[in-house]
Each structure stands twice: as C-alpha cells, then as structure tokens.
Short mmCIF file of C-alpha atoms in Angstrom, two decimals:
data_model
loop_
_atom_site.label_atom_id
_atom_site.label_comp_id
_atom_site.label_asym_id
_atom_site.label_seq_id
_atom_site.Cartn_x
_atom_site.Cartn_y
_atom_site.Cartn_z
CA UNK A 23 -7.45 5.38 -13.28
CA UNK A 24 -5.49 6.73 -16.20
CA UNK A 25 -6.67 4.17 -18.73
CA UNK A 26 -10.17 3.95 -20.11
CA UNK A 27 -10.75 0.33 -19.12
CA UNK A 28 -14.16 -1.16 -19.92
CA UNK A 29 -15.67 -4.63 -19.93
CA UNK A 30 -14.88 -4.78 -23.66
CA UNK A 31 -11.10 -4.34 -23.29
CA UNK A 32 -10.66 -5.87 -19.83
CA UNK A 33 -9.22 -9.12 -21.17
CA UNK A 34 -6.70 -7.15 -23.27
CA UNK A 35 -5.60 -5.32 -20.11
CA UNK A 36 -4.97 -8.66 -18.38
CA UNK A 37 -2.89 -9.79 -21.37
CA UNK A 38 -0.79 -6.63 -21.07
CA UNK A 39 -0.36 -7.31 -17.35
CA UNK A 40 1.11 -10.73 -18.14
CA UNK A 41 3.80 -9.07 -20.28
CA UNK A 42 4.90 -6.64 -17.57
CA UNK A 43 4.19 -8.56 -14.36
CA UNK A 44 7.72 -9.75 -13.55
CA UNK A 45 9.25 -6.34 -14.15
CA UNK A 46 6.59 -4.52 -12.11
CA UNK A 47 6.99 -6.93 -9.17
CA UNK A 48 10.72 -6.22 -9.28
CA UNK A 49 9.98 -2.49 -9.07
CA UNK A 50 7.57 -2.88 -6.16
CA UNK A 51 10.25 -4.80 -4.26
CA UNK A 52 12.81 -2.13 -5.13
CA UNK A 53 10.47 0.61 -3.91
CA UNK A 54 9.86 -1.10 -0.58
CA UNK A 55 13.60 -1.43 0.05
CA UNK A 56 14.64 2.05 -1.12
CA UNK A 57 11.79 4.37 -0.21
CA UNK A 58 10.13 3.17 2.98
CA UNK A 59 13.05 3.52 5.35
CA UNK A 60 10.84 5.17 7.98
CA UNK A 61 8.57 2.12 8.13
CA UNK A 62 5.38 4.01 7.32
CA UNK A 63 2.39 1.66 7.62
CA UNK A 64 -0.69 1.91 5.42
CA UNK A 65 -0.21 2.08 1.67
CA UNK A 66 -2.36 5.21 1.39
CA UNK A 67 -0.20 7.05 3.94
CA UNK A 68 3.04 5.72 2.45
CA UNK A 69 2.28 6.97 -1.07
CA UNK A 70 1.54 10.51 0.12
CA UNK A 71 4.51 10.49 2.49
CA UNK A 72 6.90 9.70 -0.36
CA UNK A 73 5.33 12.25 -2.70
CA UNK A 74 5.47 14.95 -0.01
CA UNK A 75 9.20 14.33 0.30
CA UNK A 76 9.28 15.31 -3.39
CA UNK A 77 7.25 18.52 -2.89
CA UNK A 78 3.81 17.17 -3.70
CA UNK A 79 1.38 19.86 -4.83
CA UNK A 80 -2.23 19.16 -3.83
CA UNK A 81 -4.93 21.20 -5.56
CA UNK A 82 -8.65 20.77 -6.29
CA UNK A 83 -9.35 20.90 -10.04
CA UNK A 84 -12.89 20.64 -11.36
CA UNK A 85 -12.21 17.87 -13.87
CA UNK A 86 -13.42 14.35 -13.08
CA UNK A 87 -11.03 12.83 -15.65
CA UNK A 88 -7.84 14.58 -14.44
CA UNK A 89 -6.27 12.77 -11.52
CA UNK A 90 -2.77 14.20 -11.38
CA UNK A 91 0.47 14.99 -13.16
CA UNK A 92 4.22 15.17 -12.98
CA UNK A 93 5.40 18.69 -13.82
CA UNK A 94 9.01 18.82 -14.96
CA UNK A 95 11.44 21.69 -15.31
CA UNK A 96 14.94 20.58 -16.17
CA UNK A 97 15.89 17.96 -13.61
CA UNK A 98 13.08 19.01 -11.24
CA UNK A 99 10.02 16.77 -11.11
CA UNK A 100 7.01 17.91 -9.09
CA UNK A 101 4.04 15.58 -8.50
CA UNK A 102 0.53 17.06 -8.50
CA UNK A 103 -2.65 15.41 -7.17
CA UNK A 104 -6.19 16.62 -7.90
CA UNK A 105 -7.87 16.77 -4.48
CA UNK A 106 -11.31 17.39 -6.00
CA UNK A 107 -11.25 13.67 -6.78
CA UNK A 108 -12.47 11.23 -4.11
CA UNK A 109 -9.70 10.20 -1.69
CA UNK A 110 -9.83 6.59 -2.89
CA UNK A 111 -8.93 7.78 -6.38
CA UNK A 112 -6.21 10.12 -5.05
CA UNK A 113 -4.48 7.17 -3.36
CA UNK A 114 -4.38 5.20 -6.60
CA UNK A 115 -3.15 8.21 -8.59
CA UNK A 116 -0.45 8.78 -5.96
CA UNK A 117 1.02 5.31 -6.61
CA UNK A 118 0.62 5.81 -10.37
CA UNK A 119 2.62 9.05 -10.09
CA UNK A 120 5.28 7.38 -7.94
CA UNK A 121 5.93 5.01 -10.83
CA UNK A 122 6.42 7.95 -13.20
CA UNK A 123 8.51 9.86 -10.66
CA UNK A 124 11.03 7.08 -9.97
CA UNK A 125 10.79 4.47 -12.71
CA UNK A 126 9.51 6.08 -15.91
CA UNK A 127 12.44 6.49 -18.30
CA UNK A 128 10.09 7.94 -20.92
CA UNK A 129 9.22 11.02 -18.85
CA UNK A 130 10.61 13.68 -21.14
CA UNK A 131 7.70 16.06 -21.77
CA UNK A 132 7.17 19.23 -19.74
CA UNK A 133 4.11 17.77 -18.07
CA UNK A 134 3.05 14.16 -17.68
CA UNK A 135 -0.74 14.14 -17.46
CA UNK A 136 -2.94 11.39 -16.06
CA UNK A 137 -5.61 11.27 -18.77
CA UNK A 138 -7.05 8.65 -21.11
CA UNK A 139 -4.03 6.76 -22.47
CA UNK A 140 -3.83 3.10 -23.38
CA UNK A 141 -0.13 2.82 -24.13
CA UNK A 142 1.94 0.22 -22.32
CA UNK A 143 3.74 2.80 -20.20
CA UNK A 144 0.46 3.92 -18.65
CA UNK A 145 -0.52 0.30 -18.08
CA UNK A 146 2.80 -0.19 -16.29
CA UNK A 147 2.05 2.77 -14.01
CA UNK A 148 -1.45 1.49 -13.23
CA UNK A 149 -0.20 -2.04 -12.64
CA UNK A 150 2.54 -0.75 -10.35
CA UNK A 151 -0.13 1.16 -8.40
CA UNK A 152 -2.31 -1.95 -8.12
CA UNK A 153 0.55 -4.15 -6.91
CA UNK A 154 1.55 -1.57 -4.28
CA UNK A 155 -2.04 -1.32 -3.01
CA UNK A 156 -3.43 -4.84 -3.05
CA UNK A 157 -2.67 -7.85 -0.93
CA UNK A 158 -4.65 -11.02 -1.58
CA UNK A 159 -7.90 -9.32 -2.55
CA UNK A 160 -9.27 -12.57 -4.05
CA UNK A 161 -9.13 -14.40 -0.72
CA UNK A 162 -10.49 -11.37 1.12
CA UNK A 163 -13.41 -11.13 -1.31
CA UNK A 164 -14.34 -14.76 -0.65
CA UNK A 165 -13.96 -14.35 3.11
CA UNK A 166 -16.88 -11.90 3.16
CA UNK A 167 -20.30 -13.21 4.15
CA UNK A 168 -22.29 -10.77 2.00
CA UNK A 169 -24.38 -12.31 -0.75
CA UNK A 170 -24.49 -9.09 -2.79
CA UNK A 171 -21.61 -8.77 -5.26
CA UNK A 172 -21.45 -4.95 -5.15
CA UNK A 173 -21.43 -4.95 -1.35
CA UNK A 174 -18.42 -7.27 -1.38
CA UNK A 175 -16.58 -5.08 -3.87
CA UNK A 176 -17.25 -1.97 -1.77
CA UNK A 177 -15.87 -3.71 1.30
CA UNK A 178 -12.74 -4.52 -0.72
CA UNK A 179 -12.54 -0.84 -1.68
CA UNK A 180 -12.74 0.06 2.01
CA UNK A 181 -10.03 -2.36 3.16
CA UNK A 182 -7.53 -1.70 0.37
CA UNK A 183 -8.37 2.02 -0.14
CA UNK A 184 -8.73 1.30 -3.85
CA UNK A 185 -11.12 2.54 -6.58
CA UNK A 186 -14.04 0.45 -7.78
CA UNK A 187 -12.53 -0.52 -11.14
CA UNK A 188 -9.09 -1.17 -9.64
CA UNK A 189 -10.67 -3.75 -7.32
CA UNK A 190 -12.52 -5.38 -10.20
CA UNK A 191 -9.43 -5.53 -12.42
CA UNK A 192 -7.40 -7.17 -9.64
CA UNK A 193 -10.17 -9.69 -8.93
CA UNK A 194 -10.59 -10.38 -12.65
CA UNK A 195 -6.89 -11.05 -13.09
CA UNK A 196 -6.87 -13.52 -10.20
CA UNK A 197 -10.07 -15.21 -11.39
CA UNK A 198 -8.77 -15.64 -14.96
CA UNK A 199 -5.04 -16.30 -14.58
CA UNK A 200 -4.87 -18.13 -11.27
CA UNK A 201 -8.15 -19.75 -10.25
CA UNK A 202 -10.17 -20.24 -13.48
CA UNK A 203 -13.12 -18.81 -11.56
CA UNK A 204 -15.67 -18.44 -14.35
CA UNK A 205 -18.51 -17.41 -12.02
CA UNK A 206 -16.55 -14.46 -10.62
CA UNK A 207 -15.33 -13.55 -14.11
CA UNK A 208 -18.92 -13.27 -15.37
CA UNK A 209 -20.03 -11.20 -12.37
CA UNK A 210 -17.16 -8.76 -12.91
CA UNK A 211 -17.95 -8.38 -16.62
CA UNK A 212 -21.62 -7.83 -15.79
CA UNK A 213 -20.92 -5.04 -13.28
CA UNK A 214 -17.67 -3.54 -14.57
CA UNK A 215 -19.21 -0.61 -16.47
CA UNK A 216 -21.91 0.00 -13.87
CA UNK A 217 -20.33 1.58 -10.82
CA UNK A 218 -22.98 2.45 -8.19
CA UNK A 219 -24.29 5.98 -8.71
CA UNK A 220 -23.95 7.03 -5.08
CA UNK A 221 -20.88 5.41 -3.51
CA UNK A 222 -21.11 7.70 -0.49
CA UNK A 223 -24.55 6.35 0.38
CA UNK A 224 -23.44 2.77 -0.30
CA UNK A 225 -20.58 3.19 2.18
CA UNK A 226 -22.96 4.65 4.75
CA UNK A 227 -25.46 1.81 4.22
CA UNK A 228 -22.66 -0.73 4.85
CA UNK A 229 -21.56 1.20 7.97
CA UNK A 230 -18.22 2.13 6.39
CA UNK A 231 -16.34 5.43 6.53
CA UNK A 232 -17.72 7.40 3.57
CA UNK A 233 -14.89 9.98 3.74
CA UNK A 234 -12.90 7.55 1.57
CA UNK A 235 -15.17 8.22 -1.41
CA UNK A 236 -15.40 11.99 -0.90
CA UNK A 237 -12.95 14.65 -2.14
CA UNK A 238 -10.49 16.15 0.36
CA UNK A 239 -10.10 19.58 -1.33
CA UNK A 240 -6.65 19.99 0.21
CA UNK A 241 -4.58 22.91 -1.12
CA UNK A 242 -0.81 22.63 -0.63
CA UNK A 243 2.21 23.85 -2.61
CA UNK A 244 4.47 21.30 -0.96
CA UNK A 245 6.68 23.86 0.81
CA UNK A 246 8.34 24.80 -2.48
CA UNK A 247 7.91 28.56 -2.17
CA UNK A 248 9.69 28.80 1.19
CA UNK A 249 12.44 26.43 0.07
CA UNK A 250 13.23 28.40 -3.08
CA UNK A 251 13.12 31.72 -1.19
CA UNK A 252 15.62 30.30 1.29
CA UNK A 253 17.95 29.10 -1.48
CA UNK A 254 17.79 32.50 -3.21
CA UNK A 255 18.73 34.22 0.07
CA UNK A 256 21.74 31.91 0.44
CA UNK A 257 22.79 32.24 -3.23
CA UNK A 258 21.46 35.59 -4.52
CA UNK A 259 23.69 35.59 -7.61
CA UNK A 260 22.57 32.22 -8.97
CA UNK A 261 20.03 33.03 -11.69
CA UNK A 262 18.40 29.61 -12.11
CA UNK A 263 17.04 29.76 -8.53
CA UNK A 264 15.24 32.98 -9.49
CA UNK A 265 14.00 31.30 -12.67
CA UNK A 266 12.63 28.44 -10.59
CA UNK A 267 10.92 30.94 -8.29
CA UNK A 268 9.26 32.68 -11.25
CA UNK A 269 8.20 29.27 -12.59
CA UNK A 270 6.61 28.47 -9.22
CA UNK A 271 4.82 31.85 -9.04
CA UNK A 272 3.39 31.26 -12.52
CA UNK A 273 2.27 27.81 -11.45
CA UNK A 274 0.80 29.23 -8.23
CA UNK A 275 -1.28 31.76 -10.21
CA UNK A 276 -2.60 29.00 -12.47
CA UNK A 277 -3.52 26.96 -9.41
CA UNK A 278 -5.23 29.94 -7.77
CA UNK A 279 -7.36 30.54 -10.85
CA UNK A 280 -8.31 26.86 -10.92
CA UNK A 281 -9.30 26.84 -7.25
CA UNK A 282 -11.32 30.06 -7.66
CA UNK A 283 -13.11 28.52 -10.62
CA UNK A 284 -13.93 25.44 -8.57
CA UNK A 285 -15.38 27.55 -5.77
CA UNK A 286 -17.85 29.35 -8.07
#
C-alpha cells in the first residue's frame, strides 16, 4: 500500500476514511458504470483490463516499497506496475493507480510514484482501491470456522485478492464504525504490524493457491511501441509523434537496465 499505516496511526486512517467515504463511494459507482462496459468479472482481472486499455507497462523492479506509478507526458498518462511485487499487492496497486488515472485532479507532476505518502490524496487512492476490492469482508471473516486469527485473515486475502494490511484496515473500519466489535479491534491492533514472515508457506498450509502471494515478473510495454510506430508511418511530418517515440525508447532503456539489475 502507498501509505505507511501502522497500529499506531490506524485509528487516524479510519478518521480520514470517514471524511472521504461518501465521495469515494460515488467514484466507485461512477467507475462501474463508465469503465466496465464489457462486464469483466473478478476485480483483479477488471483492474488490469482497464489499465491495459490505457497502455499499462508491467516491469519487475527490485524495490519492495515501489508498487507502481503514473508516468505523464503532456496529456498522455501511462500506468506502470512493479511485477516483482507479489500479485496480491499488484492488484491493490492497480486499483490505486486507476484512481490517479481517472479521478486525481492533482496529478500534475511528470511522474506520480506510489511510495510512502500520508497526504489525503493518497488516502483517497487507497480507499478507492479498498472499496473496489472488498465486499462484506466482516461477514465473510465471521463465517469462517478457523479459530486462528491469522488463518482467517489469510483466507480473506485469498477470497478478495487483497494484501494483508488492506484486509486488516477494512476489518478494523467495520469493527470500529459499524459493529463496535472491541474483541476484533484488539486482535487487529495486536497483529497489524506482524505480518507472517512466510505468506507463501501459510497459503500452502491452508491449501490455498500460493501464486497469489508470489511475484509474476511480467514484462510488457503495453503495445505502445507498435502503436507509435504505426502513427508515425501514417503521419511522418508530425514531430510530436517522433518525440513520443523517443520518450518511449528512453523509458524502454531505463526499464531494460532495471530488469537486468533484477536478474543479477
């Protein structure tokens, strides 16, 4: 997630959510109406489908704190996802980036980076991502027979394709603002900063698909190179197409160096 959320500031995050909830729910409804005309099912598939329509670049970058970015050049906005991150994190970042791509009026810098940032705009993007991903996770959590708290959380991760802390934040919000569930609140605070060391093994132990918590290492330039080459062929005298092509080649070289570094 883009914010550094800990057990110490979790309650502050929930207070921020209260301020933005109505507006974010309006945006999630708007997104469903405007951008899922093909009826794609599965929130993980839908997020990537929409980003791919906007020339999603997928690259593995050896940085556990860098989840993705929106690269801008003039009116062009290109989403980037770090595929060296576990898939479950990629799905969350994808929805976070969709917020910035379509709804962020503050996106003015050359590159919007997903890094540690506690401003309200980043909270809006994370909250949008959560509301696009989760159904009634509170009820699902309590429908599980497991006695172990962590096992229940991991099963929520599996069903909703959501990161560990995203599940806990959503459960915490429901426990505090809706159900006054003090027992669940205390369990979340106790475990919030202590994600299991080996999520892959935990998924295997619970007979779940561990690919969800592994990186994908996909490399894709989103079809941009072929598209720009085609436009240049059709309009050889238009200089900004050539500028865009040079911009892409520069970006491609940076990506190549990053991938080579990862492979070492």
